Amino acid sequence: MSTKYLKLPSIFSDGMVIEPLAKIWGNTKKHTNVSIKLLDKKNNSILSDRSPDEVMSNEHGDFEIHLEIWPAKEGGPYTLNIKSEDEEINIDTYVGLVFLCAGQSNMEQPLSRTKPLLDKFINEDIRIHAFHIEKKYGFHKEPYAKGEWTKAMGDDLLNMFAVPYFFAKKYLELNLLKDTPIGLINIAAGGTPVEAWLPKEIIKNYPDLYEKFLPYEDNNLVAKIEEENQKRVTKWHEELEKNDKGILNDWHEITYFKVSDELDDDEFDDDEFDDDEFEEYTTKTTTLLDNSKIIKFGSVWYKKFITIAHPNIRNVKECYIDFGRVTDSIKIWINDVYIGQISYQYPPARLKIPNGILTNGQATILIRVVGESNPIKFAYGHKHFIELDGKKIEISGKWEYEKGHEMEMLEPSTWFYNMPTCVYNTMLYPILGYSISAMLWYQGESNTNSPNIYPELFKDLINHIREESYNQYKYYTDEIEQLPVYYTQLANYVDPHGNGENWAKFREMQRNLVEIIPNSKMAVIIDSGEYNDLHPKNKKTVGERLALLVQSDKRYSDKYNELETGPQVQSAIYNENNRTITISFKYAMGLWINGRPFVILSNKNDSKKIFEFAKIENNCLLVENIDKYDTVEFGYFDSPYITLYNGYNMPASPFKIDIQNL
């Protein structure tokens, strides 16, 4: 918000949530007095009576004021009034709790992507406010960034980040906070490694990363690469469009036979179907999962006839077509009508079908799939269907197909979002200093190949945020370590580019991070992923476990329950006399398992691994009649299919630990 001279970062705008101890900053004319007051809208009384009356801007016009609302008046909206000479800004402001929610794509995933699974749990809540900063990369610090506050209401609801939303809902429920606003500062960006969130001053301590960063300090080079990327991509697609037989022959305008809405059965006269244009090129059929006989790069068209027989077709409210995930992009037509497209490989190809497109009888589905830098592929394990108000019509099986045009692989573009400092400068730096209660972190997928360096990078990130954040712990104790950090361990997933243990090794490193990062806790979500999707839909479990983690922390909650953190492996002890291994845990009361438990045993100087079944006894895992080994693993796979829980149904992290002698 701004006037002619008085300017505030976009995070200070209508709908914002601040904590009882807050810092406000901005810019005005140099050496100018700036005053701030928090006013009750009802009677215009001052709520911030402990804040300074005014401060003076420096020679650059910058100012900051520390606002104290005591006793805390949680709720709102109040009016935050900021004056500089004859200029003033008034902001609708709420007082409550604020959480910084950062990471990569699984933190960024919106509620709209989770709706097919979690629709009944998504509802409006006027207490939940979220600040969404503009997603942007850059290699120089930008003090101001675009962004806005929205509430979990109306059209804004489904654009909320899913994990923070479910966290806030659960946190409000656990603490019986009826009128307390929750502010969520969402700054996640897909594909970002941890080093992308670090400043240049820290990256300098890592020679390899600093060398990678240095060329991009040249804005002209970045602009040149962006231009070259765009030209190459445009040229590739222009050649494909120019030679694609489907486009040249208007396959998307094929004639189809449509039966009346009043159809009561599935009798059709197939002779009436005019499909000469497509059949002139193909009589070949395949399943969508079998692309081995077709091209890798370029375009392939698929077509299928289906039968619609719905007793109330004209009154269907929600209609979708779903192909799971498709590499790299897909366009869909139904009955000659263009439905839409998914332009890159990670979002599921689930599109809404407009009312009136489908009627009872025979319908034609036509899709065009393009492989650019990745071979054309439909992800395994996803069902393909049309959904009419929850009723699913299977569209798997055989499809007619024809290649549009075969191309050479498109050289991948430079991905700036994985470069050091790239989002720190544009997304984190502009909001550092905003008052927060804690940090929630969901990231790591882009660092699974570098688990050895990650702990130091993550520690540097947390220390930096703690130094720069304004929070009640620092205010009262002057101990920057006090800001709590709650992070998520990676979910189960089969990494198609890994060796079967990349994610397992990374999770083990994350499990040990709590010993490296003071005042941190880890949410285990090993049972909430999808083996074939990097972006699982079950963000409710993730958000709620983060909320339970905060609740289980006696430093920050008077209702803590350590069992809600889940079992934590303590030791594995070998008893030579009775040839048993006893694996013990903290917080394991009521220990149980969702399958027959087994462990993997090995020796450090031998690559051979031994699988042995275990049993649960006295809230421990017990392996009997076994020789001495050096290490024991449990669930140590990218996507383990068994999980260990305590009586609160909280899962234990997979682990790999050394075996000690009794």
XYZ file of C-alpha atoms in Angstrom:
662
model
C 0.000 0.000 0.000
C 1.262 3.470 -0.701
C 0.568 7.156 -1.134
C 2.792 9.611 -2.972
C 5.700 9.277 -0.549
C 4.598 6.820 2.122
C 5.136 3.257 0.903
C 4.640 -0.089 2.636
C 5.500 -3.614 1.476
C 2.476 -5.496 0.128
C 2.449 -7.774 3.176
C 1.130 -4.750 5.111
C -2.262 -4.596 3.433
C -5.953 -5.156 4.122
C -6.719 -8.493 5.741
C -3.293 -8.924 7.287
C -2.776 -10.729 10.569
C -0.153 -9.440 12.989
C 0.986 -10.801 16.311
C 0.716 -8.852 19.597
C 4.388 -8.039 19.112
C 4.914 -6.862 15.548
C 7.325 -4.916 13.411
C 6.078 -2.550 10.701
C 8.446 -1.078 8.129
C 8.338 0.968 4.976
C 9.674 4.042 3.220
C 8.848 7.742 3.085
C 10.698 11.016 2.699
C 14.045 11.044 4.453
C 14.326 12.313 8.023
C 10.572 12.369 8.439
C 8.568 11.482 11.542
C 6.355 8.410 11.178
C 3.702 7.437 13.735
C 1.646 4.280 14.094
C -1.483 3.342 16.017
C -3.766 0.334 16.168
C -7.329 1.510 16.583
C -10.517 -0.265 17.561
C -12.985 0.379 14.743
C -15.940 0.488 17.134
C -14.840 3.433 19.249
C -11.557 4.551 17.656
C -9.711 3.792 20.908
C -6.006 3.029 20.772
C -5.099 -0.640 21.303
C -1.336 -0.302 20.881
C -0.691 1.938 23.876
C 2.802 0.552 24.434
C 4.051 1.344 20.942
C 6.303 4.368 20.450
C 4.512 7.519 19.418
C 6.740 7.947 16.400
C 10.084 7.210 14.786
C 12.132 9.093 12.220
C 13.006 7.709 8.809
C 16.686 7.499 7.933
C 18.570 9.263 5.149
C 17.111 6.799 2.624
C 13.591 7.243 3.917
C 13.448 3.783 5.487
C 11.739 3.307 8.844
C 10.593 0.534 11.154
C 8.383 0.609 14.231
C 7.929 -2.113 16.819
C 4.284 -2.360 17.788
C 3.223 -3.891 21.101
C -0.411 -4.755 21.805
C -0.637 -5.601 25.478
C -2.701 -7.153 26.781
C -3.195 -8.929 23.454
C -6.500 -8.107 21.760
C -6.851 -11.065 19.410
C -9.464 -10.601 16.715
C -10.434 -7.742 14.433
C -10.705 -6.148 12.066
C -8.923 -3.210 13.640
C -7.432 -0.226 11.863
C -3.673 0.122 11.621
C -3.040 3.824 11.099
C 0.370 4.937 9.794
C 1.105 8.640 9.335
C 3.982 10.513 7.757
C 3.556 14.297 7.733
C 0.241 14.908 5.944
C 0.037 11.399 4.429
C -1.553 8.389 6.088
C -2.462 4.789 5.331
C -5.222 2.840 7.080
C -5.155 -0.954 6.932
C -7.799 -3.457 8.013
C -5.764 -5.497 10.485
C -6.338 -8.596 12.615
C -4.394 -9.664 15.695
C -3.648 -13.356 16.081
C -1.005 -15.965 15.313
C 1.184 -15.982 12.215
C 3.070 -18.903 10.685
C 5.660 -18.785 7.918
C 4.879 -21.643 5.488
C 7.729 -22.297 3.082
C 9.153 -24.994 0.843
C 8.591 -26.338 -2.627
C 5.707 -27.757 -4.647
C 4.088 -29.935 -1.983
C 3.794 -26.878 0.255
C 2.624 -24.835 -2.731
C -0.096 -27.278 -3.829
C -3.504 -25.536 -3.664
C -6.698 -26.944 -2.229
C -8.128 -27.212 -5.738
C -5.668 -30.048 -6.452
C -6.771 -31.949 -3.339
C -10.486 -31.470 -3.932
C -11.125 -34.868 -5.615
C -9.932 -36.613 -2.443
C -10.710 -34.131 0.306
C -13.708 -32.163 -0.911
C -15.858 -32.810 2.179
C -13.111 -31.470 4.473
C -12.670 -28.190 2.595
C -14.929 -25.445 3.887
C -14.880 -21.731 4.460
C -13.308 -20.357 7.616
C -13.172 -16.614 8.109
C -10.444 -17.002 10.753
C -7.867 -18.311 8.239
C -5.963 -15.596 6.356
C -3.166 -16.282 3.880
C -0.607 -14.006 2.284
C 0.440 -15.296 -1.129
C 3.601 -13.660 -2.375
C 4.168 -13.503 -6.116
C 6.134 -16.520 -7.347
C 9.283 -15.126 -8.899
C 13.014 -15.769 -9.141
C 15.899 -13.304 -9.206
C 19.558 -13.025 -8.277
C 19.546 -9.658 -6.522
C 17.661 -8.742 -3.349
C 14.310 -7.083 -3.913
C 13.006 -5.250 -0.833
C 9.444 -5.159 -2.143
C 7.389 -7.927 -3.691
C 3.842 -8.284 -4.945
C 1.366 -10.218 -2.865
C -2.002 -10.045 -1.177
C -3.913 -11.310 1.824
C -6.955 -13.486 1.224
C -9.342 -15.353 3.511
C -10.482 -18.957 3.273
C -13.750 -17.770 1.816
C -15.551 -17.782 -1.533
C -13.462 -17.963 -4.682
C -10.224 -17.574 -2.709
C -10.713 -20.786 -0.750
C -9.535 -23.285 -3.372
C -6.455 -21.163 -4.136
C -5.237 -21.541 -0.547
C -2.143 -23.684 -0.040
C -3.493 -27.021 1.175
C -0.963 -27.938 3.883
C -1.115 -24.553 5.678
C -4.920 -24.534 5.397
C -5.338 -27.944 7.033
C -2.693 -27.006 9.601
C -4.631 -23.884 10.563
C -7.955 -25.734 10.757
C -6.517 -28.378 13.066
C -4.590 -25.886 15.182
C -7.733 -23.819 15.749
C -9.663 -26.967 16.653
C -7.024 -28.292 19.057
C -6.706 -25.020 20.907
C -10.426 -24.159 20.890
C -9.602 -20.785 19.359
C -13.024 -19.516 18.351
C -12.122 -15.935 17.476
C -8.365 -16.007 16.951
C -7.267 -15.246 13.392
C -4.497 -17.390 11.915
C -2.142 -15.757 9.420
C -0.318 -17.979 6.930
C 2.580 -16.443 5.019
C 2.911 -18.733 1.996
C 6.149 -18.416 0.046
C 6.639 -21.850 -1.494
C 7.905 -22.435 -5.049
C 7.963 -25.763 -6.883
C 11.288 -27.306 -7.824
C 13.356 -25.236 -5.396
C 16.245 -26.856 -3.507
C 17.131 -25.546 -0.072
C 20.017 -23.475 -1.470
C 17.527 -21.459 -3.530
C 16.208 -20.060 -0.223
C 19.612 -18.927 1.060
C 21.214 -15.483 0.648
C 24.418 -14.853 -1.230
C 26.248 -14.187 2.059
C 25.680 -17.805 3.115
C 26.122 -19.360 -0.329
C 29.631 -17.900 -0.367
C 30.567 -20.498 2.267
C 29.851 -23.316 -0.206
C 32.307 -23.010 -3.125
C 30.439 -25.307 -5.521
C 27.139 -23.530 -4.960
C 28.738 -20.095 -5.118
C 30.384 -20.944 -8.428
C 27.011 -22.090 -9.746
C 25.405 -18.839 -8.605
C 27.989 -16.292 -9.773
C 27.181 -16.120 -13.525
C 23.561 -15.238 -12.806
C 24.430 -12.047 -10.973
C 24.645 -10.658 -14.494
C 21.072 -9.619 -15.284
C 21.926 -9.396 -18.971
C 22.984 -13.040 -19.003
C 19.764 -14.128 -17.308
C 17.709 -12.134 -19.803
C 19.677 -13.594 -22.693
C 19.169 -17.169 -21.479
C 15.450 -16.516 -20.956
C 15.168 -15.170 -24.498
C 17.090 -18.107 -25.959
C 14.943 -20.557 -24.008
C 11.773 -18.948 -25.313
C 13.004 -18.901 -28.908
C 14.015 -22.556 -28.804
C 10.723 -23.664 -27.262
C 8.696 -21.533 -29.698
C 10.606 -22.856 -32.698
C 10.127 -26.476 -31.594
C 6.393 -26.043 -31.159
C 6.015 -24.106 -34.411
C 7.636 -26.984 -36.289
C 5.412 -29.495 -34.513
C 2.244 -27.497 -35.248
C 3.239 -27.024 -38.889
C 3.710 -30.770 -39.448
C 1.173 -32.331 -37.091
C -1.257 -34.334 -39.243
C -3.972 -33.948 -36.658
C -3.804 -30.158 -36.824
C -3.432 -30.086 -40.595
C -6.515 -32.280 -41.018
C -8.623 -30.831 -38.190
C -8.981 -34.087 -36.281
C -10.439 -32.104 -33.403
C -13.434 -31.266 -35.607
C -14.466 -34.852 -36.374
C -18.179 -35.493 -36.768
C -19.789 -37.511 -34.004
C -23.155 -39.182 -33.510
C -25.044 -37.896 -30.462
C -28.160 -39.623 -29.125
C -31.099 -37.852 -27.459
C -31.081 -36.968 -23.749
C -34.123 -39.177 -23.369
C -32.231 -42.368 -24.323
C -33.209 -45.255 -22.067
C -30.834 -47.898 -23.410
C -27.566 -48.199 -25.312
C -28.793 -49.158 -28.786
C -26.927 -47.327 -31.516
C -26.648 -47.479 -35.284
C -22.890 -47.502 -35.688
C -23.272 -46.998 -39.446
C -24.389 -43.438 -38.776
C -21.036 -42.539 -37.227
C -18.915 -40.576 -39.703
C -15.277 -40.876 -38.732
C -13.566 -41.031 -42.110
C -11.099 -38.237 -41.460
C -9.371 -39.908 -38.523
C -9.667 -43.450 -39.906
C -7.975 -42.346 -43.110
C -4.798 -42.318 -41.063
C -5.268 -45.042 -38.479
C -6.859 -48.302 -37.524
C -4.219 -48.958 -34.852
C -5.205 -49.433 -31.228
C -3.280 -49.452 -27.971
C -3.729 -48.812 -24.279
C -2.741 -45.427 -22.943
C -0.096 -47.053 -20.755
C 1.627 -48.724 -23.700
C 3.557 -46.187 -25.724
C 6.357 -48.579 -26.670
C 5.248 -48.852 -30.293
C 4.694 -45.153 -30.804
C 7.014 -42.151 -30.831
C 8.808 -40.723 -27.797
C 8.866 -37.030 -28.706
C 6.384 -35.031 -30.717
C 2.625 -35.554 -30.733
C 0.288 -38.526 -30.589
C -3.504 -38.384 -30.950
C -5.756 -40.875 -29.190
C -9.483 -41.425 -29.711
C -12.115 -43.471 -27.944
C -15.889 -43.937 -28.108
C -17.733 -44.388 -24.847
C -21.348 -44.924 -23.889
C -23.107 -42.516 -21.548
C -26.228 -43.841 -19.828
C -27.163 -41.633 -16.894
C -30.772 -41.438 -15.626
C -30.520 -37.686 -14.989
C -27.885 -36.542 -17.455
C -29.318 -33.050 -17.950
C -29.157 -32.277 -14.227
C -25.628 -33.463 -13.515
C -23.894 -30.754 -11.462
C -20.242 -31.857 -11.505
C -18.659 -33.556 -14.481
C -14.915 -34.256 -14.881
C -12.574 -36.204 -17.102
C -9.462 -37.599 -15.421
C -6.305 -39.081 -16.993
C -4.010 -38.936 -13.961
C -0.610 -37.473 -14.779
C 0.561 -37.147 -18.372
C 4.006 -36.281 -19.735
C 4.538 -33.580 -20.979
C 1.178 -32.021 -21.918
C -2.328 -33.008 -22.982
C -5.274 -31.369 -24.766
C -8.758 -32.861 -24.572
C -11.827 -32.635 -26.822
C -15.179 -34.279 -26.135
C -17.764 -34.373 -28.897
C -15.796 -31.829 -30.931
C -15.727 -29.401 -27.995
C -12.362 -28.321 -26.607
C -12.354 -29.072 -22.862
C -8.931 -27.712 -21.935
C -5.318 -28.655 -21.432
C -2.655 -29.402 -18.842
C 0.528 -27.836 -20.086
C 3.164 -29.594 -17.963
C 3.715 -32.989 -16.430
C 3.052 -32.613 -12.702
C -0.576 -31.516 -12.261
C -3.071 -34.345 -12.749
C -4.947 -34.131 -16.038
C -8.336 -33.660 -14.426
C -10.574 -31.157 -16.211
C -14.132 -30.031 -15.699
C -16.532 -30.844 -18.547
C -18.990 -27.972 -19.163
C -22.676 -28.702 -18.791
C -24.421 -29.850 -21.964
C -21.374 -31.445 -23.603
C -22.329 -34.964 -22.589
C -25.680 -36.519 -23.356
C -26.876 -40.082 -23.137
C -25.583 -42.189 -25.975
C -22.240 -42.403 -27.694
C -19.561 -39.812 -26.986
C -16.199 -39.244 -28.623
C -13.068 -38.440 -26.629
C -10.084 -37.109 -28.531
C -6.786 -36.241 -26.874
C -3.489 -34.899 -28.130
C -0.415 -35.678 -26.033
C 2.902 -33.922 -26.610
C 6.294 -35.129 -25.406
C 8.875 -32.351 -25.374
C 11.854 -33.066 -23.128
C 10.310 -36.219 -21.669
C 8.919 -39.197 -23.603
C 5.141 -39.357 -23.947
C 3.804 -41.249 -20.964
C 0.671 -41.745 -18.866
C 1.615 -42.338 -15.226
C 1.077 -45.876 -13.978
C -1.391 -46.578 -11.218
C -3.889 -43.864 -12.163
C -7.342 -44.814 -13.364
C -8.785 -42.986 -16.343
C -12.452 -42.082 -16.088
C -15.281 -39.628 -16.598
C -17.015 -38.683 -13.373
C -20.664 -37.625 -13.257
C -21.620 -36.397 -9.770
C -19.309 -38.998 -8.249
C -20.296 -41.851 -10.588
C -17.263 -42.981 -12.601
C -17.289 -44.266 -16.174
C -14.085 -46.163 -16.977
C -12.275 -44.938 -20.109
C -9.223 -47.213 -19.912
C -8.738 -50.136 -22.275
C -8.026 -49.855 -25.995
C -7.768 -46.499 -27.747
C -7.293 -45.728 -31.425
C -4.139 -43.736 -32.001
C -2.109 -42.046 -34.677
C 1.065 -40.041 -34.424
C 0.716 -36.401 -35.296
C 4.376 -35.737 -35.935
C 7.621 -37.138 -34.585
C 10.250 -34.702 -33.306
C 13.695 -34.717 -31.807
C 13.759 -34.130 -28.063
C 13.382 -30.488 -27.053
C 16.495 -29.476 -25.140
C 15.369 -28.648 -21.583
C 15.318 -24.972 -20.696
C 17.496 -23.550 -17.955
C 15.499 -23.964 -14.741
C 16.336 -20.878 -12.714
C 14.250 -21.983 -9.746
C 16.905 -24.525 -8.779
C 19.703 -21.955 -8.639
C 21.185 -20.722 -5.344
C 19.590 -17.535 -3.897
C 16.967 -17.334 -6.674
C 13.848 -17.249 -4.468
C 15.493 -15.941 -1.310
C 15.996 -12.604 -3.057
C 12.464 -12.280 -4.420
C 10.194 -14.210 -2.032
C 11.820 -14.641 1.391
C 13.940 -11.506 1.787
C 11.027 -9.078 1.222
C 9.028 -10.495 4.156
C 11.835 -11.235 6.631
C 11.174 -9.371 9.832
C 7.431 -9.945 9.841
C 6.341 -11.195 13.240
C 5.769 -14.975 13.288
C 5.052 -17.665 15.872
C 6.789 -20.519 14.060
C 8.014 -21.757 10.718
C 6.479 -24.691 8.824
C 8.769 -26.236 6.201
C 7.934 -28.855 3.537
C 10.845 -29.263 1.147
C 13.527 -31.734 0.155
C 12.355 -33.443 -3.026
C 14.851 -31.355 -5.029
C 17.710 -32.260 -2.692
C 17.338 -36.043 -2.513
C 20.625 -36.452 -4.388
C 22.546 -34.386 -1.838
C 21.632 -35.617 1.659
C 25.170 -35.084 2.966
C 25.283 -31.319 2.484
C 21.617 -30.675 3.282
C 21.893 -30.559 7.111
C 24.357 -27.673 7.045
C 22.362 -25.777 4.430
C 19.148 -26.251 6.363
C 20.787 -25.220 9.605
C 22.113 -22.064 7.942
C 18.645 -21.284 6.611
C 16.980 -21.677 9.998
C 19.630 -19.610 11.772
C 19.240 -16.851 9.203
C 15.455 -16.769 9.514
C 15.738 -16.751 13.295
C 18.151 -13.839 13.178
C 15.955 -11.799 10.859
C 12.478 -12.667 12.138
C 10.721 -10.545 14.709
C 9.038 -12.808 17.215
C 7.957 -12.929 20.814
C 10.705 -15.357 21.819
C 13.453 -13.076 20.608
C 11.710 -10.047 22.084
C 11.448 -11.472 25.576
C 14.562 -13.631 25.810
C 16.935 -12.280 23.164
C 17.593 -15.904 22.196
C 17.277 -16.205 18.438
C 17.165 -20.013 18.723
C 13.734 -19.811 20.317
C 11.738 -19.514 17.086
C 10.294 -23.031 16.656
C 10.626 -24.861 13.360
C 8.377 -27.745 12.332
C 9.354 -29.578 9.160
C 7.948 -32.534 7.266
C 9.850 -35.643 6.391
C 9.334 -36.701 2.781
C 6.339 -38.913 2.043
C 6.497 -42.301 0.363
C 7.232 -42.134 -3.364
C 9.041 -44.250 -5.963
C 11.613 -41.959 -7.535
C 11.796 -42.976 -11.232
C 15.253 -41.427 -11.478
C 16.627 -42.904 -8.263
C 18.121 -46.201 -7.161
C 15.361 -47.254 -4.760
C 17.024 -45.697 -1.711
C 17.517 -42.004 -2.576
C 14.426 -40.933 -0.704
C 15.063 -43.438 2.104
C 18.529 -41.973 2.700
C 17.157 -38.461 2.630
C 14.448 -39.336 5.166
C 17.064 -40.837 7.471
C 19.019 -37.593 7.272
C 15.811 -35.664 8.033
C 15.136 -37.944 11.012
C 18.468 -36.912 12.499
C 18.019 -33.188 11.795
C 16.252 -32.651 15.112
C 19.601 -33.273 16.806
C 21.237 -30.587 14.649
C 18.519 -27.914 14.641
C 17.606 -26.772 18.179
C 13.910 -26.274 18.881
C 12.813 -28.210 15.817
C 10.441 -31.129 15.337
C 9.662 -33.387 12.381
C 6.264 -34.545 11.127
C 6.332 -38.110 9.777
C 4.111 -38.509 6.696
C 5.438 -41.806 5.330
C 1.873 -43.104 4.958
C 0.324 -40.108 3.184
C 2.100 -40.204 -0.182
C 1.413 -41.894 -3.504
C 4.090 -44.168 -4.939
C 3.439 -42.875 -8.475
C 2.856 -39.178 -7.816
C 5.379 -36.659 -6.553
C 2.453 -34.496 -5.428
C 0.050 -36.648 -3.399
C -3.410 -35.255 -2.731
C -3.630 -36.131 0.967
C -2.449 -32.803 2.326
C -4.955 -33.011 5.188
C -2.843 -35.611 7.009
C 0.284 -33.500 6.494
C -1.243 -30.278 7.795
C -2.893 -31.975 10.763
C 0.302 -33.749 11.812
C 2.132 -30.439 11.773
C -0.599 -29.011 14.007
C -0.355 -32.008 16.340
C 3.399 -31.529 16.398
C 2.979 -27.965 17.633
C 0.419 -29.239 20.128
C 2.855 -31.908 21.347
C 5.498 -29.308 22.161
C 5.254 -28.372 25.831
C 7.298 -25.231 25.238
C 4.504 -23.697 23.168
C 1.323 -25.427 24.304
C -0.263 -26.192 27.648
C -2.131 -29.160 26.091
C 0.873 -31.065 24.841
C 0.940 -34.837 24.397
C 4.289 -36.262 23.346
C 2.629 -39.438 22.044
C 1.261 -37.288 19.236
C 4.784 -36.965 17.839
C 4.793 -40.689 16.969
C 7.250 -43.435 17.992
C 10.908 -42.436 17.859
C 13.447 -45.215 17.527
C 15.976 -45.240 20.374
C 18.176 -48.303 20.070
C 18.680 -51.790 18.688
C 20.259 -54.179 21.198
C 21.581 -57.647 20.382
C 21.415 -60.292 23.110
C 23.971 -62.962 22.272
C 22.623 -65.420 24.856
C 19.135 -65.748 23.366
C 20.081 -64.486 19.866
C 17.530 -61.669 19.740
C 17.500 -58.060 18.601
C 15.288 -55.689 20.580
C 14.435 -52.392 18.877
C 13.039 -49.891 21.362
C 11.213 -46.596 20.896
C 10.114 -43.507 22.750
C 6.419 -42.609 22.634
C 5.508 -46.141 21.544
C 2.649 -47.014 23.881
C 0.143 -49.167 21.994
C 2.674 -49.952 19.247
C 1.108 -51.690 16.230
C 1.846 -52.246 12.551
C -0.225 -52.266 9.384
C 1.233 -55.514 8.043
C 3.601 -58.298 8.997
C 6.700 -56.484 10.220
C 10.086 -57.270 8.803
C 13.503 -55.698 9.146
C 16.624 -55.779 7.009
C 19.928 -56.730 8.604
C 23.388 -56.133 7.186
C 27.059 -55.794 8.007
C 29.006 -52.686 7.147
C 31.722 -54.535 5.246
C 29.267 -56.681 3.277
C 26.664 -55.611 0.697
C 24.511 -58.648 1.435
C 21.213 -57.924 3.186
C 19.071 -60.317 5.212
C 15.286 -60.013 5.515
C 13.876 -61.172 8.843
C 10.370 -61.029 10.277
C 9.895 -59.322 13.627
C 7.126 -59.212 16.179
C 5.828 -56.569 18.539
C 6.461 -57.247 22.201
C 6.298 -54.764 25.074
C 6.041 -51.868 22.605
C 9.284 -52.968 20.960
C 10.186 -54.776 17.754
C 11.729 -58.166 18.513
C 13.746 -60.269 16.058
C 14.411 -63.800 17.303
C 16.863 -66.601 16.465
C 19.262 -64.370 14.631
C 23.027 -63.931 14.401
C 24.782 -60.661 15.188
C 24.679 -57.968 12.488
C 25.934 -54.402 12.381
C 22.839 -52.502 11.235
C 19.084 -52.875 11.132
C 16.673 -51.128 8.752
C 12.935 -50.700 8.929
C 10.851 -49.244 6.087
C 14.076 -48.168 4.421
C 12.717 -47.914 0.877
C 11.585 -45.014 -1.271
C 7.996 -46.174 -0.826
C 7.702 -48.686 2.039
C 4.464 -50.619 2.247
C 4.425 -51.194 6.001
C 4.301 -48.559 8.705
C 4.645 -48.642 12.481
C 2.210 -46.678 14.686
C 1.628 -45.971 18.368
C -1.749 -46.015 20.092
C -2.484 -42.477 18.885
C -2.136 -43.693 15.277
C 0.967 -41.594 14.795
C 3.585 -43.242 12.559
C 7.236 -43.883 13.283
C 9.827 -42.706 10.830
C 11.584 -45.374 8.773
C 15.079 -45.813 10.136
C 18.510 -47.359 9.734
C 20.514 -47.675 12.952
C 23.533 -49.517 14.332
C 23.001 -52.597 16.488
C 24.645 -52.562 19.917
C 25.589 -55.532 22.097
C 23.752 -56.072 25.356
